[in-house]
Amino acid sequence: QKEVEQNSGPLSVPEGAIASLNCTYSDRGSQSFFWYRQYSGKSPELIMSIYSNGDQEDGRFTAQLNKASQYVSLLIRDSQPSDSATYLCAVNIREYGNKLVFGAGTILRVKS
Amino acid sequence: GAGVSQTPSNKVTEKGKYVELRCDPISGHTALYWYRQSLGQGPEFLIYFQGTGAADDSGLPNDRFFAVRPEGSVSTLKIQRTERGDSAVYLCASSLRLAVNEQFFGPGTRLTVL
């Protein structure tokens, strides 16, 4: 089992809809969770961080964490074509120190 | 302020050659990380530094890979006797300090080994 799993997609949503991206992780020692956006040919850009159970909101983005289910999600409200990118889930596992373990990413396509 | 910078942006080399990739972290960031990303995959950890010392080099694939950060700022990733399998995008990230683990990535160096 991979440490961090994401559906590769592509996930296609119409403009203005809510995009829901999901990520599961295997290690219960995980303590910090991050979502990165990566446009084609570019490097990952940090868009959300979440450290405790519940929701963390920033503008159109909401990160949700459920440690009991080992599940973290990213909701993008009012999706725009400019949101089309690969979204990477990253987890910091306490026993591994400060490195981040990434999922393979989910491709999101927002159609206008 | 300026973000993480990496040079060169692209490097093409021949199998067996030596390469150096440079990373300049965000000013004031004490922690520096190297990752490698292959097509269709997420970044894969290589090594990270707190200050001048390598705090964790467990991700370096073999002894052909080495990284330094002599003055606690700029870091150089060195690859000896390059192989075609080393071809990837090498990403550098920095964070303010280890306790705050939000990592900000540079633009990457695309390494191609022919």
mmCIF file of C-alpha atoms in Angstrom:
data_model
loop_
_atom_site.group_PDB
_atom_site.id
_atom_site.type_symbol
_atom_site.label_atom_id
_atom_site.label_comp_id
_atom_site.label_asym_id
_atom_site.label_seq_id
_atom_site.Cartn_x
_atom_site.Cartn_y
_atom_site.Cartn_z
ATOM 1 C CA GLN A 1 0.000 0.000 0.000
ATOM 2 C CA LYS A 2 1.313 3.417 -0.948
ATOM 3 C CA GLU A 3 1.772 5.832 1.915
ATOM 4 C CA VAL A 4 -0.263 8.581 0.251
ATOM 5 C CA GLU A 5 -2.882 7.722 -2.335
ATOM 6 C CA GLN A 6 -4.815 9.891 -4.714
ATOM 7 C CA ASN A 7 -7.074 9.128 -7.626
ATOM 8 C CA SER A 8 -5.063 10.091 -10.693
ATOM 9 C CA GLY A 9 -8.127 11.422 -12.516
ATOM 10 C CA PRO A 10 -8.666 13.325 -14.601
ATOM 11 C CA LEU A 11 -11.485 14.840 -12.620
ATOM 12 C CA SER A 12 -13.609 16.977 -14.920
ATOM 13 C CA VAL A 13 -15.986 19.588 -13.535
ATOM 14 C CA PRO A 14 -17.898 22.402 -15.220
ATOM 15 C CA GLU A 15 -16.961 25.987 -14.526
ATOM 16 C CA GLY A 16 -18.632 27.250 -11.365
ATOM 17 C CA ALA A 17 -19.025 23.799 -9.814
ATOM 18 C CA ILE A 18 -17.374 22.445 -6.675
ATOM 19 C CA ALA A 19 -14.357 20.242 -7.288
ATOM 20 C CA SER A 20 -13.666 17.643 -4.616
ATOM 21 C CA LEU A 21 -10.218 16.086 -4.441
ATOM 22 C CA ASN A 22 -9.431 13.262 -2.073
ATOM 23 C CA CYS A 23 -6.355 11.792 -0.475
ATOM 24 C CA THR A 24 -5.834 8.882 1.910
ATOM 25 C CA TYR A 25 -2.727 8.125 3.905
ATOM 26 C CA SER A 26 -1.529 4.993 5.602
ATOM 27 C CA ASP A 27 0.436 6.176 8.633
ATOM 28 C CA ARG A 28 -1.506 7.179 11.736
ATOM 29 C CA GLY A 29 1.575 9.092 12.877
ATOM 30 C CA SER A 30 0.995 11.671 10.167
ATOM 31 C CA GLN A 31 0.722 15.112 11.655
ATOM 32 C CA SER A 32 0.758 17.767 8.935
ATOM 33 C CA PHE A 33 -1.078 17.782 5.636
ATOM 34 C CA PHE A 34 -0.624 19.971 2.611
ATOM 35 C CA TRP A 35 -2.192 20.538 -0.767
ATOM 36 C CA TYR A 36 -0.045 21.735 -3.636
ATOM 37 C CA ARG A 37 -1.180 22.846 -7.069
ATOM 38 C CA GLN A 38 1.094 22.093 -10.008
ATOM 39 C CA TYR A 39 0.531 23.508 -13.450
ATOM 40 C CA SER A 40 1.997 21.603 -16.378
ATOM 41 C CA GLY A 41 5.722 22.257 -16.623
ATOM 42 C CA LYS A 42 5.814 24.211 -13.371
ATOM 43 C CA SER A 43 6.798 23.409 -9.811
ATOM 44 C CA PRO A 44 4.349 22.677 -6.964
ATOM 45 C CA GLU A 45 2.726 25.687 -5.316
ATOM 46 C CA LEU A 46 1.483 25.417 -1.726
ATOM 47 C CA ILE A 47 -2.193 26.304 -1.510
ATOM 48 C CA MET A 48 -3.439 24.803 1.776
ATOM 49 C CA SER A 49 -2.058 23.476 5.034
ATOM 50 C CA ILE A 50 -4.056 21.646 7.692
ATOM 51 C CA TYR A 51 -2.886 20.246 11.007
ATOM 52 C CA SER A 52 -5.976 19.271 13.011
ATOM 53 C CA ASN A 53 -9.264 17.565 12.392
ATOM 54 C CA GLY A 54 -11.942 19.648 10.742
ATOM 55 C CA ASP A 55 -12.004 22.248 8.024
ATOM 56 C CA GLN A 56 -9.540 24.922 7.034
ATOM 57 C CA GLU A 57 -10.805 27.536 4.621
ATOM 58 C CA ASP A 58 -8.925 30.036 2.471
ATOM 59 C CA GLY A 59 -10.936 31.860 -0.139
ATOM 60 C CA ARG A 60 -12.420 29.341 -2.557
ATOM 61 C CA PHE A 61 -10.382 26.505 -1.064
ATOM 62 C CA THR A 62 -11.350 24.310 1.888
ATOM 63 C CA ALA A 63 -9.154 21.547 3.231
ATOM 64 C CA GLN A 64 -10.825 18.876 5.346
ATOM 65 C CA LEU A 65 -9.002 16.467 7.626
ATOM 66 C CA ASN A 66 -10.317 13.326 9.287
ATOM 67 C CA LYS A 67 -7.511 11.601 11.142
ATOM 68 C CA ALA A 68 -9.691 8.723 12.317
ATOM 69 C CA SER A 69 -10.424 7.823 8.700
ATOM 70 C CA GLN A 70 -6.928 8.845 7.546
ATOM 71 C CA TYR A 71 -8.458 11.038 4.921
ATOM 72 C CA VAL A 72 -7.803 14.574 3.741
ATOM 73 C CA SER A 73 -9.700 16.385 1.031
ATOM 74 C CA LEU A 74 -9.616 19.641 -0.867
ATOM 75 C CA LEU A 75 -12.754 21.405 -2.026
ATOM 76 C CA ILE A 76 -12.564 24.118 -4.647
ATOM 77 C CA ARG A 77 -15.702 26.229 -4.849
ATOM 78 C CA ASP A 78 -16.732 28.128 -7.971
ATOM 79 C CA SER A 79 -14.146 26.256 -10.032
ATOM 80 C CA GLN A 80 -12.490 28.266 -12.788
ATOM 81 C CA PRO A 81 -10.648 27.085 -15.900
ATOM 82 C CA SER A 82 -7.502 28.520 -14.298
ATOM 83 C CA ASP A 83 -7.875 25.889 -11.556
ATOM 84 C CA SER A 84 -7.083 23.195 -14.121
ATOM 85 C CA ALA A 85 -3.889 21.629 -12.832
ATOM 86 C CA THR A 86 -2.549 18.627 -10.954
ATOM 87 C CA TYR A 87 -3.249 18.721 -7.230
ATOM 88 C CA LEU A 88 -0.719 17.012 -5.005
ATOM 89 C CA CYS A 89 -1.464 15.835 -1.489
ATOM 90 C CA ALA A 90 1.552 15.820 0.834
ATOM 91 C CA VAL A 91 1.860 14.383 4.304
ATOM 92 C CA ASN A 92 4.452 14.862 6.994
ATOM 93 C CA ILE A 93 4.877 11.627 8.918
ATOM 94 C CA ARG A 94 6.295 12.253 12.368
ATOM 95 C CA GLU A 95 8.620 9.266 12.435
ATOM 96 C CA TYR A 96 10.107 10.310 9.105
ATOM 97 C CA GLY A 97 11.178 13.711 10.374
ATOM 98 C CA ASN A 98 10.426 16.739 8.277
ATOM 99 C CA LYS A 99 10.265 15.260 4.805
ATOM 100 C CA LEU A 100 7.000 15.349 2.929
ATOM 101 C CA VAL A 101 5.561 12.234 1.341
ATOM 102 C CA PHE A 102 3.563 13.069 -1.772
ATOM 103 C CA GLY A 103 0.789 11.338 -3.584
ATOM 104 C CA ALA A 104 1.014 11.035 -7.350
ATOM 105 C CA GLY A 105 -1.527 13.813 -7.796
ATOM 106 C CA THR A 106 -5.005 14.235 -9.240
ATOM 107 C CA ILE A 107 -5.466 15.989 -12.565
ATOM 108 C CA LEU A 108 -8.329 18.491 -12.426
ATOM 109 C CA ARG A 109 -9.930 19.856 -15.570
ATOM 110 C CA VAL A 110 -12.424 22.677 -15.311
ATOM 111 C CA LYS A 111 -14.460 23.058 -18.480
ATOM 112 C CA SER A 112 -15.876 26.425 -19.482
ATOM 113 C CA GLY B 1 10.440 38.919 -1.451
ATOM 114 C CA ALA B 2 12.202 36.553 -3.783
ATOM 115 C CA GLY B 3 11.244 32.921 -3.783
ATOM 116 C CA VAL B 4 13.437 29.874 -4.025
ATOM 117 C CA SER B 5 15.704 30.025 -7.041
ATOM 118 C CA GLN B 6 17.388 27.137 -8.832
ATOM 119 C CA THR B 7 20.020 27.022 -11.501
ATOM 120 C CA PRO B 8 20.290 25.884 -14.175
ATOM 121 C CA SER B 9 16.675 25.568 -15.263
ATOM 122 C CA ASN B 10 17.673 22.870 -17.727
ATOM 123 C CA LYS B 11 20.696 20.633 -17.864
ATOM 124 C CA VAL B 12 21.466 18.146 -20.595
ATOM 125 C CA THR B 13 24.421 15.876 -20.014
ATOM 126 C CA GLU B 14 25.860 12.642 -21.245
ATOM 127 C CA LYS B 15 25.838 9.397 -19.357
ATOM 128 C CA GLY B 16 28.793 9.175 -17.020
ATOM 129 C CA LYS B 17 29.269 12.924 -16.589
ATOM 130 C CA TYR B 18 29.192 14.886 -13.338
ATOM 131 C CA VAL B 19 26.562 17.570 -12.693
ATOM 132 C CA GLU B 20 25.890 20.176 -10.040
ATOM 133 C CA LEU B 21 22.504 21.677 -9.370
ATOM 134 C CA ARG B 22 22.200 24.812 -7.268
ATOM 135 C CA CYS B 23 19.459 26.019 -4.948
ATOM 136 C CA ASP B 24 19.130 29.416 -3.262
ATOM 137 C CA PRO B 25 16.398 29.298 -0.603
ATOM 138 C CA ILE B 26 14.057 32.040 0.514
ATOM 139 C CA SER B 27 15.976 34.536 2.618
ATOM 140 C CA GLY B 28 15.736 33.648 6.290
ATOM 141 C CA HIS B 29 14.590 30.083 5.728
ATOM 142 C CA THR B 30 16.772 27.727 7.728
ATOM 143 C CA ALA B 31 15.492 24.405 6.382
ATOM 144 C CA LEU B 32 16.220 23.321 2.810
ATOM 145 C CA TYR B 33 14.953 20.240 1.004
ATOM 146 C CA TRP B 34 15.750 18.450 -2.228
ATOM 147 C CA TYR B 35 13.165 16.355 -4.054
ATOM 148 C CA ARG B 36 13.108 14.623 -7.411
ATOM 149 C CA GLN B 37 10.019 14.363 -9.602
ATOM 150 C CA SER B 38 9.498 12.016 -12.504
ATOM 151 C CA LEU B 39 6.730 12.409 -15.047
ATOM 152 C CA GLY B 40 3.322 11.530 -13.645
ATOM 153 C CA GLN B 41 4.607 11.162 -10.085
ATOM 154 C CA GLY B 42 4.695 13.324 -7.018
ATOM 155 C CA PRO B 43 7.987 14.701 -5.754
ATOM 156 C CA GLU B 44 10.185 12.150 -4.030
ATOM 157 C CA PHE B 45 12.292 13.208 -1.067
ATOM 158 C CA LEU B 46 16.066 13.115 -1.370
ATOM 159 C CA ILE B 47 17.662 15.068 1.492
ATOM 160 C CA TYR B 48 17.069 17.962 3.821
ATOM 161 C CA PHE B 49 19.262 20.378 5.720
ATOM 162 C CA GLN B 50 18.774 22.307 8.879
ATOM 163 C CA GLY B 51 21.483 24.941 8.743
ATOM 164 C CA THR B 52 24.682 23.499 7.331
ATOM 165 C CA GLY B 53 24.150 19.891 8.303
ATOM 166 C CA ALA B 54 22.184 17.228 6.484
ATOM 167 C CA ALA B 55 19.454 16.298 8.940
ATOM 168 C CA ASP B 56 18.136 13.441 6.813
ATOM 169 C CA ASP B 57 19.730 12.039 3.659
ATOM 170 C CA SER B 58 17.726 8.826 3.621
ATOM 171 C CA GLY B 59 16.208 9.578 0.227
ATOM 172 C CA LEU B 60 19.450 9.776 -1.708
ATOM 173 C CA PRO B 61 19.241 6.784 -4.063
ATOM 174 C CA ASN B 62 22.915 5.801 -3.922
ATOM 175 C CA ASP B 63 26.388 7.148 -3.259
ATOM 176 C CA ARG B 64 26.547 8.897 -6.622
ATOM 177 C CA PHE B 65 24.331 11.576 -5.104
ATOM 178 C CA PHE B 66 25.663 14.085 -2.622
ATOM 179 C CA ALA B 67 24.503 17.494 -1.404
ATOM 180 C CA VAL B 68 26.144 20.267 0.562
ATOM 181 C CA ARG B 69 25.099 23.507 2.190
ATOM 182 C CA PRO B 70 28.387 24.895 3.495
ATOM 183 C CA GLU B 71 27.202 28.272 4.774
ATOM 184 C CA GLY B 72 23.660 27.381 5.701
ATOM 185 C CA SER B 73 22.095 29.124 2.733
ATOM 186 C CA VAL B 74 22.805 28.012 -0.854
ATOM 187 C CA SER B 75 22.856 24.275 -1.450
ATOM 188 C CA THR B 76 24.372 22.234 -4.248
ATOM 189 C CA LEU B 77 23.178 18.783 -5.262
ATOM 190 C CA LYS B 78 25.977 16.835 -6.921
ATOM 191 C CA ILE B 79 25.495 13.759 -9.081
ATOM 192 C CA GLN B 80 28.488 11.709 -10.174
ATOM 193 C CA ARG B 81 28.616 9.295 -13.098
ATOM 194 C CA THR B 82 25.127 10.216 -14.229
ATOM 195 C CA GLU B 83 22.844 7.523 -15.575
ATOM 196 C CA ARG B 84 19.846 7.807 -17.871
ATOM 197 C CA GLY B 85 17.619 6.892 -14.927
ATOM 198 C CA ASP B 86 18.709 10.086 -13.173
ATOM 199 C CA SER B 87 16.713 12.104 -15.694
ATOM 200 C CA ALA B 88 13.997 13.965 -13.789
ATOM 201 C CA VAL B 89 13.085 17.383 -12.460
ATOM 202 C CA TYR B 90 15.060 18.183 -9.335
ATOM 203 C CA LEU B 91 13.138 20.412 -6.988
ATOM 204 C CA CYS B 92 14.428 22.418 -4.092
ATOM 205 C CA ALA B 93 12.190 23.710 -1.300
ATOM 206 C CA SER B 94 12.740 25.743 1.818
ATOM 207 C CA SER B 95 10.817 26.326 5.005
ATOM 208 C CA LEU B 96 11.164 28.957 7.671
ATOM 209 C CA ARG B 97 12.284 26.412 10.241
ATOM 210 C CA LEU B 98 11.794 22.729 10.858
ATOM 211 C CA ALA B 99 8.954 23.266 13.293
ATOM 212 C CA VAL B 100 6.971 25.087 10.606
ATOM 213 C CA ASN B 101 6.944 22.629 7.813
ATOM 214 C CA GLU B 102 5.296 24.626 5.050
ATOM 215 C CA GLN B 103 7.702 24.030 2.220
ATOM 216 C CA PHE B 104 7.958 26.397 -0.739
ATOM 217 C CA PHE B 105 9.367 25.067 -3.964
ATOM 218 C CA GLY B 106 11.690 26.584 -6.495
ATOM 219 C CA PRO B 107 11.110 26.269 -10.254
ATOM 220 C CA GLY B 108 13.199 23.120 -10.506
ATOM 221 C CA THR B 109 16.045 21.928 -12.686
ATOM 222 C CA ARG B 110 15.142 19.578 -15.504
ATOM 223 C CA LEU B 111 18.008 17.116 -15.859
ATOM 224 C CA THR B 112 18.265 15.040 -19.003
ATOM 225 C CA VAL B 113 20.939 12.358 -19.222
ATOM 226 C CA LEU B 114 21.513 11.167 -22.773
#
